[in-house]
PDB file of C-alpha atoms in Angstrom:
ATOM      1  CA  UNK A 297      17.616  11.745 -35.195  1.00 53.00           C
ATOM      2  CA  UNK A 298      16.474  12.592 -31.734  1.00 54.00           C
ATOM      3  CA  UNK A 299      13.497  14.544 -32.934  1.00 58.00           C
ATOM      4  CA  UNK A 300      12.515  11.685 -35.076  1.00 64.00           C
ATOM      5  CA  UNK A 301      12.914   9.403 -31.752  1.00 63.00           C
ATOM      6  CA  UNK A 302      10.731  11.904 -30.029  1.00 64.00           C
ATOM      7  CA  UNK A 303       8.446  12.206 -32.925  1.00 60.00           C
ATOM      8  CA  UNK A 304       7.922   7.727 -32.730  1.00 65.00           C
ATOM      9  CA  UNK A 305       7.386   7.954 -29.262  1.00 62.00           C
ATOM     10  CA  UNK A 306       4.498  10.645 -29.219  1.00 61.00           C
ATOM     11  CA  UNK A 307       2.781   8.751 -31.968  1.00 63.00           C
ATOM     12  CA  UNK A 308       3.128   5.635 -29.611  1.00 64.00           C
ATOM     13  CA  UNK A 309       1.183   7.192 -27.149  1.00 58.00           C
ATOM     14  CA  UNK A 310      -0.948   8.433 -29.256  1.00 55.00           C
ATOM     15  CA  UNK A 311      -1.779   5.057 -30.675  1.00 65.00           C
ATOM     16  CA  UNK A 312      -2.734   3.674 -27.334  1.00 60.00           C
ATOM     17  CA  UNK A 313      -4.909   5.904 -26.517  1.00 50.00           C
ATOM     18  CA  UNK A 314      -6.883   5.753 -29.730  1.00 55.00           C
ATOM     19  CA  UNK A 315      -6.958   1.721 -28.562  1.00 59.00           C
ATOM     20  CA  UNK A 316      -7.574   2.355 -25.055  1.00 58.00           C
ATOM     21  CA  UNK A 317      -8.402   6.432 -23.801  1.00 50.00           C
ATOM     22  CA  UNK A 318      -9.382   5.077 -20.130  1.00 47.00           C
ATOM     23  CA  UNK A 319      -6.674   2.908 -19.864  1.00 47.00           C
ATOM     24  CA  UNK A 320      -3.849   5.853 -21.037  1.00 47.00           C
ATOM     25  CA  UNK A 321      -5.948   8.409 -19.092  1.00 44.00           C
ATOM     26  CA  UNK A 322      -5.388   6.224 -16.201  1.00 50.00           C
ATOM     27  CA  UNK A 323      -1.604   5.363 -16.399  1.00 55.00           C
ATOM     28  CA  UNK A 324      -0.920   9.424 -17.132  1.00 60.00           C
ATOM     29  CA  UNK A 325      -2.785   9.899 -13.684  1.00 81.00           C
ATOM     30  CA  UNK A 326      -0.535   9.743 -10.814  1.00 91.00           C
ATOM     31  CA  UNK A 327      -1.609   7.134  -8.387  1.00 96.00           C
ATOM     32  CA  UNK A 328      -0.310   7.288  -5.128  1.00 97.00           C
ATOM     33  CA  UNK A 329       0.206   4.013  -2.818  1.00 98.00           C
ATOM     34  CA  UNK A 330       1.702   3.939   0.472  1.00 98.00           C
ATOM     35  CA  UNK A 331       3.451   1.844   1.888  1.00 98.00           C
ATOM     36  CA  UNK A 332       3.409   1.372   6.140  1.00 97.00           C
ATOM     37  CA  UNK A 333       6.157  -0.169   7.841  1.00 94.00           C
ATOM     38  CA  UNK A 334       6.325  -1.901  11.581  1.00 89.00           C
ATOM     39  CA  UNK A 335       7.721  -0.731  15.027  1.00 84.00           C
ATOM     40  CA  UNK A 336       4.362  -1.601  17.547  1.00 81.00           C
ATOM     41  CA  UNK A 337       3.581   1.569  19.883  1.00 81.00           C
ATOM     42  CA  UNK A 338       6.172   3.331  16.808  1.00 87.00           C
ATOM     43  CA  UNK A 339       3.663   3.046  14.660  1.00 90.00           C
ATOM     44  CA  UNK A 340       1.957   5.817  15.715  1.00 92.00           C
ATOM     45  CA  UNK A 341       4.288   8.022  13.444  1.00 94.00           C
ATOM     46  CA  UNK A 342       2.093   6.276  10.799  1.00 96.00           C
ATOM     47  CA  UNK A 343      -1.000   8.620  11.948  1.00 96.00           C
ATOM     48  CA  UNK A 344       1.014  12.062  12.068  1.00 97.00           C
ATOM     49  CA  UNK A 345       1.895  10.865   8.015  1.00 97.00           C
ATOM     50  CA  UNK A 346      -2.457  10.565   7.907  1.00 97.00           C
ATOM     51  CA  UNK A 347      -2.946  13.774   8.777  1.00 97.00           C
ATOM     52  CA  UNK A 348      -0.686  15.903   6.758  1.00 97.00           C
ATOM     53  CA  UNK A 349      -1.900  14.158   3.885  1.00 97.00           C
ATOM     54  CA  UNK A 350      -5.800  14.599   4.657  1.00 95.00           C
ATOM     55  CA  UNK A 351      -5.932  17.927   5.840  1.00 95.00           C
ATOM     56  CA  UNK A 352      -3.505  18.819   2.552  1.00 95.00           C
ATOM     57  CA  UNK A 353      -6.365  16.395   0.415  1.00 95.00           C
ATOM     58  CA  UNK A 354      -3.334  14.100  -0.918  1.00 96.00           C
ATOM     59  CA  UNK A 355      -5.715  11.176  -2.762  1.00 96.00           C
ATOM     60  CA  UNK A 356      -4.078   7.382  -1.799  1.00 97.00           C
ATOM     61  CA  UNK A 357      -5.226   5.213  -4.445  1.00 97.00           C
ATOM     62  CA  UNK A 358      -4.513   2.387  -2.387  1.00 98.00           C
ATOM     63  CA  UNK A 359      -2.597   1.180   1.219  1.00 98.00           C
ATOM     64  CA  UNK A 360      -0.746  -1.500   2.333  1.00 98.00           C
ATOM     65  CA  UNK A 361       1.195  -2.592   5.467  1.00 97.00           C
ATOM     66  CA  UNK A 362       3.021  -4.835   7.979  1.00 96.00           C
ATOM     67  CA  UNK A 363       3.148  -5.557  11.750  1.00 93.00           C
ATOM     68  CA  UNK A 364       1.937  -2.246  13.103  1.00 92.00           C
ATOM     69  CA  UNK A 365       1.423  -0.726   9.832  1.00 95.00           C
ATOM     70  CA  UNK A 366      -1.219  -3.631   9.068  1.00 97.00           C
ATOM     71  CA  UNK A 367      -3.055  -1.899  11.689  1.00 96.00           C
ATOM     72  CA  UNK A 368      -3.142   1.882  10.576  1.00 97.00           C
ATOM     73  CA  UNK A 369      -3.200   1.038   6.821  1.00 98.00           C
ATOM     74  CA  UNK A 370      -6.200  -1.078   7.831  1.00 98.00           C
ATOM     75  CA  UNK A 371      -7.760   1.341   9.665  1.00 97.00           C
ATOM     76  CA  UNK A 372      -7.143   4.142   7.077  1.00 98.00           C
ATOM     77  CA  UNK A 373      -8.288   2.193   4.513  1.00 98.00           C
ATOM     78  CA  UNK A 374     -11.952   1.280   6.387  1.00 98.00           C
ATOM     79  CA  UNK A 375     -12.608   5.043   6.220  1.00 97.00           C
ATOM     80  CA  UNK A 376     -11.077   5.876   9.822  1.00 97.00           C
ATOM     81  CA  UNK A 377     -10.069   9.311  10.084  1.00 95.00           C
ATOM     82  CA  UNK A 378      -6.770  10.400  11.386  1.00 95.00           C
ATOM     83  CA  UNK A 379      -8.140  11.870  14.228  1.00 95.00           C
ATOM     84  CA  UNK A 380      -9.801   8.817  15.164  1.00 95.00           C
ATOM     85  CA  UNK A 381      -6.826   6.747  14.812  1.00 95.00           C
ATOM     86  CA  UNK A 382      -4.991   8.693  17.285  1.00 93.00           C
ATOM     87  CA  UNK A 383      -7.545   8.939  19.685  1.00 92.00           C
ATOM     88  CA  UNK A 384      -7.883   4.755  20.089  1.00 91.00           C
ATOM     89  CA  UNK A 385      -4.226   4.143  19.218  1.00 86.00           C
ATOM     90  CA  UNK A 386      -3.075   7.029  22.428  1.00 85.00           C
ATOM     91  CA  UNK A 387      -5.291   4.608  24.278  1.00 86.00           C
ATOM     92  CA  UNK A 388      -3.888   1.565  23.886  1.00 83.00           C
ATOM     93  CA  UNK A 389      -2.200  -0.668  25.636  1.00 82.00           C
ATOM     94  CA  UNK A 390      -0.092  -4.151  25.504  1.00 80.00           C
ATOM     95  CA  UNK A 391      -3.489  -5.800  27.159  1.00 83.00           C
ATOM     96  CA  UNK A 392      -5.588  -4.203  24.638  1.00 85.00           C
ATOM     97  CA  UNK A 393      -4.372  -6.114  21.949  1.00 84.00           C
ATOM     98  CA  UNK A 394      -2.257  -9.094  23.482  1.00 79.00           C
ATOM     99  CA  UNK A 395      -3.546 -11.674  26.225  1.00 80.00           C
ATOM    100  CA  UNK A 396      -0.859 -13.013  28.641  1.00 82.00           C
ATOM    101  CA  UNK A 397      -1.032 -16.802  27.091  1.00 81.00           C
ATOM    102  CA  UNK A 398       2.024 -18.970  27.920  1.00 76.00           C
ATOM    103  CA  UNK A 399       2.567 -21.882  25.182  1.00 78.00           C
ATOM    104  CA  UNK A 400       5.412 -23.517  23.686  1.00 82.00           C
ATOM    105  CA  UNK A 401       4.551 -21.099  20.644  1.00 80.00           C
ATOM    106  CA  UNK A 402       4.999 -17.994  22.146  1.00 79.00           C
ATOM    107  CA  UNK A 403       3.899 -16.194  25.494  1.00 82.00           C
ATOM    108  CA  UNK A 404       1.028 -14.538  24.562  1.00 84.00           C
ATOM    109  CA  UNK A 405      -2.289 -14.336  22.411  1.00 86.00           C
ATOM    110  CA  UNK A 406      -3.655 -12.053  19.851  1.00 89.00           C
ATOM    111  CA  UNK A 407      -7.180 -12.740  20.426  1.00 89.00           C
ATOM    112  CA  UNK A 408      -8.030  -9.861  22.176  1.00 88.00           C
ATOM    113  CA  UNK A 409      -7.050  -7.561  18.918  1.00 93.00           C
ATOM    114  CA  UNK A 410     -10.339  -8.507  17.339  1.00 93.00           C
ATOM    115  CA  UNK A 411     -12.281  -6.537  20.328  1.00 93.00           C
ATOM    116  CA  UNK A 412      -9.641  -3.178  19.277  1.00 94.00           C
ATOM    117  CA  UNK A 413      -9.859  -3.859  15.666  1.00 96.00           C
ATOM    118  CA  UNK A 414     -13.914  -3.650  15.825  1.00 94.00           C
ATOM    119  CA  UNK A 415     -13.357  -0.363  17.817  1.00 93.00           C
ATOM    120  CA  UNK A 416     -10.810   1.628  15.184  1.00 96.00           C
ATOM    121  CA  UNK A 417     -12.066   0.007  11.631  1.00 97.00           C
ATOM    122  CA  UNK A 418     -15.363   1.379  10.070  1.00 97.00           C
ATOM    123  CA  UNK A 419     -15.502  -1.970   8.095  1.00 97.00           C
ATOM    124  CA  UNK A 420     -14.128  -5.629   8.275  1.00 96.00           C
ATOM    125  CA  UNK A 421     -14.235  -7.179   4.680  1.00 97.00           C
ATOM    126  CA  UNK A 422     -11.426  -6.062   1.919  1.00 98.00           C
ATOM    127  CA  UNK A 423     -14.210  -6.165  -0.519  1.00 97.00           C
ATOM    128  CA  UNK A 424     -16.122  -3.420   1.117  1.00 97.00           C
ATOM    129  CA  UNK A 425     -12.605  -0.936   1.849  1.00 98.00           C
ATOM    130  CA  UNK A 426     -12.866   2.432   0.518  1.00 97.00           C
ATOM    131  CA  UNK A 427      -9.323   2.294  -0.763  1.00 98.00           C
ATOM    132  CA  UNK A 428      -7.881  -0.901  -1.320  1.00 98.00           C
ATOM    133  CA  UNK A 429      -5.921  -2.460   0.928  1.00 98.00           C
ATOM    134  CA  UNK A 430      -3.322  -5.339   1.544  1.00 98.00           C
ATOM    135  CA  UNK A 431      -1.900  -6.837   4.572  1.00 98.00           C
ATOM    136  CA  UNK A 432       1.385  -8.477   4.921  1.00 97.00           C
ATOM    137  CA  UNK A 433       2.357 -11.765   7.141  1.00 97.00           C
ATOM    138  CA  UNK A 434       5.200 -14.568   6.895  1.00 95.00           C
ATOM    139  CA  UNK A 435       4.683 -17.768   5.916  1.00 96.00           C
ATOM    140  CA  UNK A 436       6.667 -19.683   8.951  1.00 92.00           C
ATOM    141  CA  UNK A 437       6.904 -22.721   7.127  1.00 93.00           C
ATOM    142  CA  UNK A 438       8.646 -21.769   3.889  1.00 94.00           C
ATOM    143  CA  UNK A 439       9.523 -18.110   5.022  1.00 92.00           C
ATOM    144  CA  UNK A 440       7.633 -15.919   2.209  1.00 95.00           C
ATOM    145  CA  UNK A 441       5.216 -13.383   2.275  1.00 95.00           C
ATOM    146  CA  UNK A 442       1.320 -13.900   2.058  1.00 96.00           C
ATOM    147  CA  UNK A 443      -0.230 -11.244   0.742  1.00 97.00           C
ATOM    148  CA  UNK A 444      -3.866 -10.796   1.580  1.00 97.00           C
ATOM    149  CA  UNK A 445      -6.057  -8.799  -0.283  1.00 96.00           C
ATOM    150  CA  UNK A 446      -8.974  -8.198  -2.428  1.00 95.00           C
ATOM    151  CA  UNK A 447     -11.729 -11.079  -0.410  1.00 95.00           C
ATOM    152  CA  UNK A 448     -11.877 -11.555   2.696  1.00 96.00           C
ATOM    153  CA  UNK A 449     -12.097 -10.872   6.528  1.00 97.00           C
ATOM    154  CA  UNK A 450      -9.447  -8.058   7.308  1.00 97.00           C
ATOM    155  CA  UNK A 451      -9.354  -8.515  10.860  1.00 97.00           C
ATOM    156  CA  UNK A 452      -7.320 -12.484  11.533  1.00 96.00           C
ATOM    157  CA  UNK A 453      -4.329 -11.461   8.739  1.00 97.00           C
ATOM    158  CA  UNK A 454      -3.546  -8.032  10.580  1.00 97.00           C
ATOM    159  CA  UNK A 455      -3.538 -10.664  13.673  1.00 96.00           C
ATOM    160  CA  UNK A 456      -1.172 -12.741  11.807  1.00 95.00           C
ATOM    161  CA  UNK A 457       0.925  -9.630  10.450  1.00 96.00           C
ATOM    162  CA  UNK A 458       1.363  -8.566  13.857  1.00 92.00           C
ATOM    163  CA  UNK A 459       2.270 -11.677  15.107  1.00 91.00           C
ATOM    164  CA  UNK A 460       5.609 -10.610  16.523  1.00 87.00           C
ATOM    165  CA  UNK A 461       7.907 -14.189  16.817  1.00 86.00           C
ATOM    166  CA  UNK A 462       8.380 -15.461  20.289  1.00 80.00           C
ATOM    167  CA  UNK A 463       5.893 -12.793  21.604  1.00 84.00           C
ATOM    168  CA  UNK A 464       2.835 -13.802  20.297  1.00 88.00           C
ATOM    169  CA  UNK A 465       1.689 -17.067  19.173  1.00 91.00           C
ATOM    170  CA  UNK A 466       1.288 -17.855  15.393  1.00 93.00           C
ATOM    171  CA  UNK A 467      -1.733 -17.232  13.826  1.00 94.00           C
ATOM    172  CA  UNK A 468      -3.385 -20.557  11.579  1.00 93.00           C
ATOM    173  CA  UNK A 469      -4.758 -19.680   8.427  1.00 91.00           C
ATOM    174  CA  UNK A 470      -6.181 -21.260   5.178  1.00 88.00           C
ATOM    175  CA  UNK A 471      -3.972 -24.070   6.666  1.00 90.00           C
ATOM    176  CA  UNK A 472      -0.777 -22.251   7.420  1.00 92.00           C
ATOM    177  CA  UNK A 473       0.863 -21.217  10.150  1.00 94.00           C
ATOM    178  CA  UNK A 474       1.806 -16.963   9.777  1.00 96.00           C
ATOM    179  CA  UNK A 475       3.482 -14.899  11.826  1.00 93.00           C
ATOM    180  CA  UNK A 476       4.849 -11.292  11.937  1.00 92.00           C
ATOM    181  CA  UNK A 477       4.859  -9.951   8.145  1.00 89.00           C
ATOM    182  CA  UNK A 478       7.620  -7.888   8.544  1.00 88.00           C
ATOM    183  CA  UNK A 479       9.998 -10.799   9.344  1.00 88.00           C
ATOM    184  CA  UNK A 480       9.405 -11.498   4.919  1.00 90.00           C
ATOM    185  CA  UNK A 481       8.466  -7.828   4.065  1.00 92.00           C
ATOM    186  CA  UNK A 482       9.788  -4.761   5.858  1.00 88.00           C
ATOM    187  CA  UNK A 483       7.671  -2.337   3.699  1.00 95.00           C
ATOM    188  CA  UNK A 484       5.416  -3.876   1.831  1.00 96.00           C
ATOM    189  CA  UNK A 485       6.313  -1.290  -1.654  1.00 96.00           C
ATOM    190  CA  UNK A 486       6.202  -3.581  -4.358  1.00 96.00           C
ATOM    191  CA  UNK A 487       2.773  -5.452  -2.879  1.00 96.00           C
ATOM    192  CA  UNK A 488       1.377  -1.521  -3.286  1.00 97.00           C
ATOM    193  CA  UNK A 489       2.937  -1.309  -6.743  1.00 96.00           C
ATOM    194  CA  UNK A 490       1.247  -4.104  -8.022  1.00 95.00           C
ATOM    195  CA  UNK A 491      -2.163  -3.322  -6.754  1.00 96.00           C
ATOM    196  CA  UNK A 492      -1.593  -0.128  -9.436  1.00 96.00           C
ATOM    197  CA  UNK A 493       0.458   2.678  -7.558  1.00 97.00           C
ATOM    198  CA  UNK A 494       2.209   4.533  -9.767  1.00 96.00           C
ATOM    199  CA  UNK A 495       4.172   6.960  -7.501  1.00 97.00           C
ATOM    200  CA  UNK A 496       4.993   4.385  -4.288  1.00 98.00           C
ATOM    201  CA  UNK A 497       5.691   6.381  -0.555  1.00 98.00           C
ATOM    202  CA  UNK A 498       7.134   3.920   2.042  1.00 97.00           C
ATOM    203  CA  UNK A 499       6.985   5.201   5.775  1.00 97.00           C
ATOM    204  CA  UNK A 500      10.220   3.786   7.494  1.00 95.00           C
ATOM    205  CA  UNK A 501      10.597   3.863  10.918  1.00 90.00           C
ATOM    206  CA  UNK A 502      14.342   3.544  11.880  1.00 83.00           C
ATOM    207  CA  UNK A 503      16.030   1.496  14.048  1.00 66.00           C
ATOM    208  CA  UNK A 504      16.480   2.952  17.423  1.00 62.00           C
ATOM    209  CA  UNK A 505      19.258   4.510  18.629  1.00 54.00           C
ATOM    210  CA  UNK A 506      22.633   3.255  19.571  1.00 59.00           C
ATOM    211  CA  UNK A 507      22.209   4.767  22.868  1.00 57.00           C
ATOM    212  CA  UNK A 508      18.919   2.654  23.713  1.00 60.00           C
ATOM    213  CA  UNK A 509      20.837  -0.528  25.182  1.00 64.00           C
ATOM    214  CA  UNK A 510      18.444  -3.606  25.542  1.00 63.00           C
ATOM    215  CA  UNK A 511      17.605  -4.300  29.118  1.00 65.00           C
ATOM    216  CA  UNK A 512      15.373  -7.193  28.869  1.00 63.00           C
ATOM    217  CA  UNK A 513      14.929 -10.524  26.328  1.00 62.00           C
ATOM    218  CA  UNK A 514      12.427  -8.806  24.248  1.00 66.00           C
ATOM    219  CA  UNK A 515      14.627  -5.743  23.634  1.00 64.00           C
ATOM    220  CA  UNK A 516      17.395  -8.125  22.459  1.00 66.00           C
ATOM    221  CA  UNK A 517      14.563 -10.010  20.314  1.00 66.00           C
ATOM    222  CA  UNK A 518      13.196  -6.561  18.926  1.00 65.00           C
ATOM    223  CA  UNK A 519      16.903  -5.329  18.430  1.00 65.00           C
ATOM    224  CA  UNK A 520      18.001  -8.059  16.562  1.00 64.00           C
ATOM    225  CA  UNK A 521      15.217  -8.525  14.033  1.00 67.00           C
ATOM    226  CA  UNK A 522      15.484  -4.800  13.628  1.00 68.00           C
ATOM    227  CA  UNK A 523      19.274  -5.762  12.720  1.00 65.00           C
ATOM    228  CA  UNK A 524      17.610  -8.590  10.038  1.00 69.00           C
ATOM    229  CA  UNK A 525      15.687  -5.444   8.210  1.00 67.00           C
ATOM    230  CA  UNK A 526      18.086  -3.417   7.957  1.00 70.00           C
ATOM    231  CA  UNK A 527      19.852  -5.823   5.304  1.00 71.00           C
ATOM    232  CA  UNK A 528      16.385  -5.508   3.684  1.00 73.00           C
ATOM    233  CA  UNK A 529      16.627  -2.008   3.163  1.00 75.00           C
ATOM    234  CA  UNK A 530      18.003  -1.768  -0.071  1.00 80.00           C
ATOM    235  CA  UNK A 531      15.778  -3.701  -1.968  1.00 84.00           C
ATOM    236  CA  UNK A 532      12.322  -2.023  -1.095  1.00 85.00           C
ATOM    237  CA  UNK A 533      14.097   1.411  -0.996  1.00 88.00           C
ATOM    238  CA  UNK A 534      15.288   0.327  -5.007  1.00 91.00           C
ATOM    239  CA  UNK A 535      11.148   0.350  -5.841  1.00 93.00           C
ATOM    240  CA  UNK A 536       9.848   3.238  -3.702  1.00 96.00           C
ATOM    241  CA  UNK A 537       9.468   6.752  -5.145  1.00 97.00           C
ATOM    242  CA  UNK A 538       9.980   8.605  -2.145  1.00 97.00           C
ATOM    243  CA  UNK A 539      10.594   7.473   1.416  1.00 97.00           C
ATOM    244  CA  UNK A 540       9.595   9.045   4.848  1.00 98.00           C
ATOM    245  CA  UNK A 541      11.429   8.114   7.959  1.00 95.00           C
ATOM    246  CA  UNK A 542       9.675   9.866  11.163  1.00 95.00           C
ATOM    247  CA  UNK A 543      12.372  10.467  13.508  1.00 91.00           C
ATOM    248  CA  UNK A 544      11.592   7.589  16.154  1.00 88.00           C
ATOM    249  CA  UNK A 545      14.763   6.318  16.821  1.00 81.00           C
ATOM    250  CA  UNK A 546      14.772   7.753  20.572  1.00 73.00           C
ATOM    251  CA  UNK A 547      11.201   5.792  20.957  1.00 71.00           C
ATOM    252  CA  UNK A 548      10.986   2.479  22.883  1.00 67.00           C
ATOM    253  CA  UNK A 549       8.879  -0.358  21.340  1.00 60.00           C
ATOM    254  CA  UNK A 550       6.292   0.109  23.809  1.00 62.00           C
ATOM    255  CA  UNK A 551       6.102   3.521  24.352  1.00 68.00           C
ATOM    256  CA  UNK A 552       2.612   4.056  23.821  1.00 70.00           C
ATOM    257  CA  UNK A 553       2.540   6.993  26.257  1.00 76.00           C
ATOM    258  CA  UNK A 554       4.713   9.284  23.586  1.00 82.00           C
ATOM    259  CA  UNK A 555       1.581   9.173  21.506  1.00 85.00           C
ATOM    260  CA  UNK A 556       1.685  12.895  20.762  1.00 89.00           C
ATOM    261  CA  UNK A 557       4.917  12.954  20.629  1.00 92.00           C
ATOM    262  CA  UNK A 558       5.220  10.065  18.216  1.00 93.00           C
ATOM    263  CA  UNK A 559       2.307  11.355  15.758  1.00 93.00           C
ATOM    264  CA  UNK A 560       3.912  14.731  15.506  1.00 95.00           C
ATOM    265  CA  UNK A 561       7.279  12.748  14.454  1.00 94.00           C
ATOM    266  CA  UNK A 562       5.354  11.426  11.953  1.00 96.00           C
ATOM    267  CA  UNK A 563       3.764  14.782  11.053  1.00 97.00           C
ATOM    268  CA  UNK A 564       7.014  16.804  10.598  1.00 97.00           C
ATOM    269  CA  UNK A 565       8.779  13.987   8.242  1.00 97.00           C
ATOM    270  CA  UNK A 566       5.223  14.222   5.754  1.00 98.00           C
ATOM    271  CA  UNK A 567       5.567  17.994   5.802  1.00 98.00           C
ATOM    272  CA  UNK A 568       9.163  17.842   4.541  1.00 97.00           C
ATOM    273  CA  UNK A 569       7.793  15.513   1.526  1.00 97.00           C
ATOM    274  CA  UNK A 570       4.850  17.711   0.495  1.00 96.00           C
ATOM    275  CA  UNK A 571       6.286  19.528  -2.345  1.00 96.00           C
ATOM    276  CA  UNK A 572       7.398  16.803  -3.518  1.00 96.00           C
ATOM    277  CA  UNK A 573       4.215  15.128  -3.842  1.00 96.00           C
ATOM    278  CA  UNK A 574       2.396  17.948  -4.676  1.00 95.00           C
ATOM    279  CA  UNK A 575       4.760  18.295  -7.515  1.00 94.00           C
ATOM    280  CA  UNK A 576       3.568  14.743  -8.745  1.00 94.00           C
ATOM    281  CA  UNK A 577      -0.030  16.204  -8.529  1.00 92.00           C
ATOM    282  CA  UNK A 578       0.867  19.352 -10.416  1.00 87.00           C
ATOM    283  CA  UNK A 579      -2.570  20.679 -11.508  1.00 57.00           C
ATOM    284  CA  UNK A 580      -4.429  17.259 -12.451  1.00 55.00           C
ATOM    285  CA  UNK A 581      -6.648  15.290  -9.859  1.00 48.00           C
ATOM    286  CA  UNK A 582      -5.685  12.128  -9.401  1.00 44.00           C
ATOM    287  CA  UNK A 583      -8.506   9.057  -9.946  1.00 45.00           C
ATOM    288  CA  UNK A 584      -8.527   7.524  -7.054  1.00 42.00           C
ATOM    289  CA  UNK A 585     -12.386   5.709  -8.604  1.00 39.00           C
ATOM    290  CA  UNK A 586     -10.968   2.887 -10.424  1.00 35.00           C
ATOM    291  CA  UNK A 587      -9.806   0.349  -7.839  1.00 38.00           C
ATOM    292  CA  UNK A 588      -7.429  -2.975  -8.968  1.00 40.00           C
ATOM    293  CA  UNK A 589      -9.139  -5.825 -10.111  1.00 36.00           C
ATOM    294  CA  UNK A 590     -10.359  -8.326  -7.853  1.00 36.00           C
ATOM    295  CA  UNK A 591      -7.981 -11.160  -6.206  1.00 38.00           C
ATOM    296  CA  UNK A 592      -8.479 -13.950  -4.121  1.00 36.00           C
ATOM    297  CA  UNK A 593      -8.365 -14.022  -0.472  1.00 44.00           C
ATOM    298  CA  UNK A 594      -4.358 -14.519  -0.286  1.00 47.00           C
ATOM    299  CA  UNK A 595      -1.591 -14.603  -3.339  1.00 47.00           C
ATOM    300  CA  UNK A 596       1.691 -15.131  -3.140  1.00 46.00           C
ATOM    301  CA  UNK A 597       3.384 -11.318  -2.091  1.00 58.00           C
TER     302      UNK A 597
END
């Protein structure tokens, strides 16, 4: 019995591909999409993940990310190189991204991102992305996700993903009103899935650590919506094939001057993953030539 259910499976397969070689060529292929989580200056870790995987040529079919994440994903995606990434993002500062603003929507402004965006990414348009790419923010009047990708100006939704709540002010767009996307989506895995990942790796960056007591308002703000993801965590972690969690959790939000430090957090966590992935890869290149089909501007995530 079980070789006859082997034997109706293999001439399953085998009838799809006599209907559709590319198509079963293509699903055998594995297709990796990652996944890039939030944490501001934490995000670096993102970058030390970038370069283990291009200097070890590990092919990402497609990207996708939130908050800080939005940023590197973005930037990956335009054709920035790792190195590049980490030379801008060691430079950067709270005023290179954030003007001080004060409104009843939040006490400071995003506008000056656009200048730092058109520094770090080699192109501005999803259409015209290398890899594909989507960007997560939050829908503050109903609370979901709005996934952007496909069409589209790239720069104003990483604005809006990175629109951290009380921080910055919202962000208005195709007439709504978005702010930080991880407050809908802490790792944006099943957005990459659908875009045609196969094999899904989400880059966590942990809470920080017990020890790190807030000492000012936006500590308690930053602790406590770190609090709100955790009770996330199960749900994305259910769809991901593999997770890596650089170990950041003695890292301050704003600690942009641990740069190095924070890429080679980053770095060591994608090293301990690599035979794993290269295990996916096995002997076959993966097609990274056929992109998803075409979407509108925004869909619902």
């Amino acid at each position: 019995m079980k070789g006859e259910g082997r034997k109706a499976k293999w001439l399953e397969k085998l009838r799809r591909w006599a209907a559709n070689p590319r198509a079963a060529l293509l699903a055998s292929q594995p297709r990796i999409g990652l996944a890039l989580g939030g944490g501001f200056a934490r995000g670096l870790a993102h970058v030390g993940v970038l370069r283990v995987f291009q200097e070890h040529h590990i092919p990402i079919y497609c990207v996708g990310g939130v908050s800080a994440g939005a940023i590197v994903a973005g930037a990956f995606a335009s054709g920035t190189s790792w190195a590049d990434i980490a030379r801008v993002g060691s430079k950067m500062r709270f005023t290179d991204v954030a003007r001080w603003s004060l409104s009843r929507m939040g006490f400071a402004a995003s506008t000056p991102m656009d200048s730092f965006l058109n520094r770090l990414l080699k192109c501005y348009r999803f259409e015209d992305m290398p890899i594909p790419l989507t960007v997560i923010a939050t829908d503050l009047s109903t609370g979901e996700p709005v996934q952007f990708r496909g069409h589209g100006d790239v720069k104003l939704p990483i604005r809006a993903s990175c629109s951290y709540p009380g921080l910055f002010q919202p962000i208005r767009c195709d007439g709504r009103l978005l702010v930080d996307g991880a407050m809908s989506v802490d790792l944006p895995v099943q957005q990459v899935r659908r875009m045609g990942a196969n094999r899904v790796i989400a880059v966590h960056l942990p809470m920080q650590s017990e020890q790190l007591a807030p000492t000012n308002m936006f500590q308690v703000v930053n602790r406590s919506i770190q609090i709100m993801q955790m009770r996330m965590e199960p749900e994305w972690r259910r769809h991901a094939d593999l997770v890596i969690e650089p170990d950041v959790r003695g890292m301050e939000w704003d600690s942009f001057r641990s740069a190095q430090k924070l890429i080679e957090a980053g770095e060591k966590a994608a090293l301990a993953v690599l035979p794993k992935i290269r295990a996916w890869l096995g002997n076959r290149p993966a097609d990274a030539g056929f992109a998803p089909a075409s979407t509108p501007d925004s869909v619902p995530a």
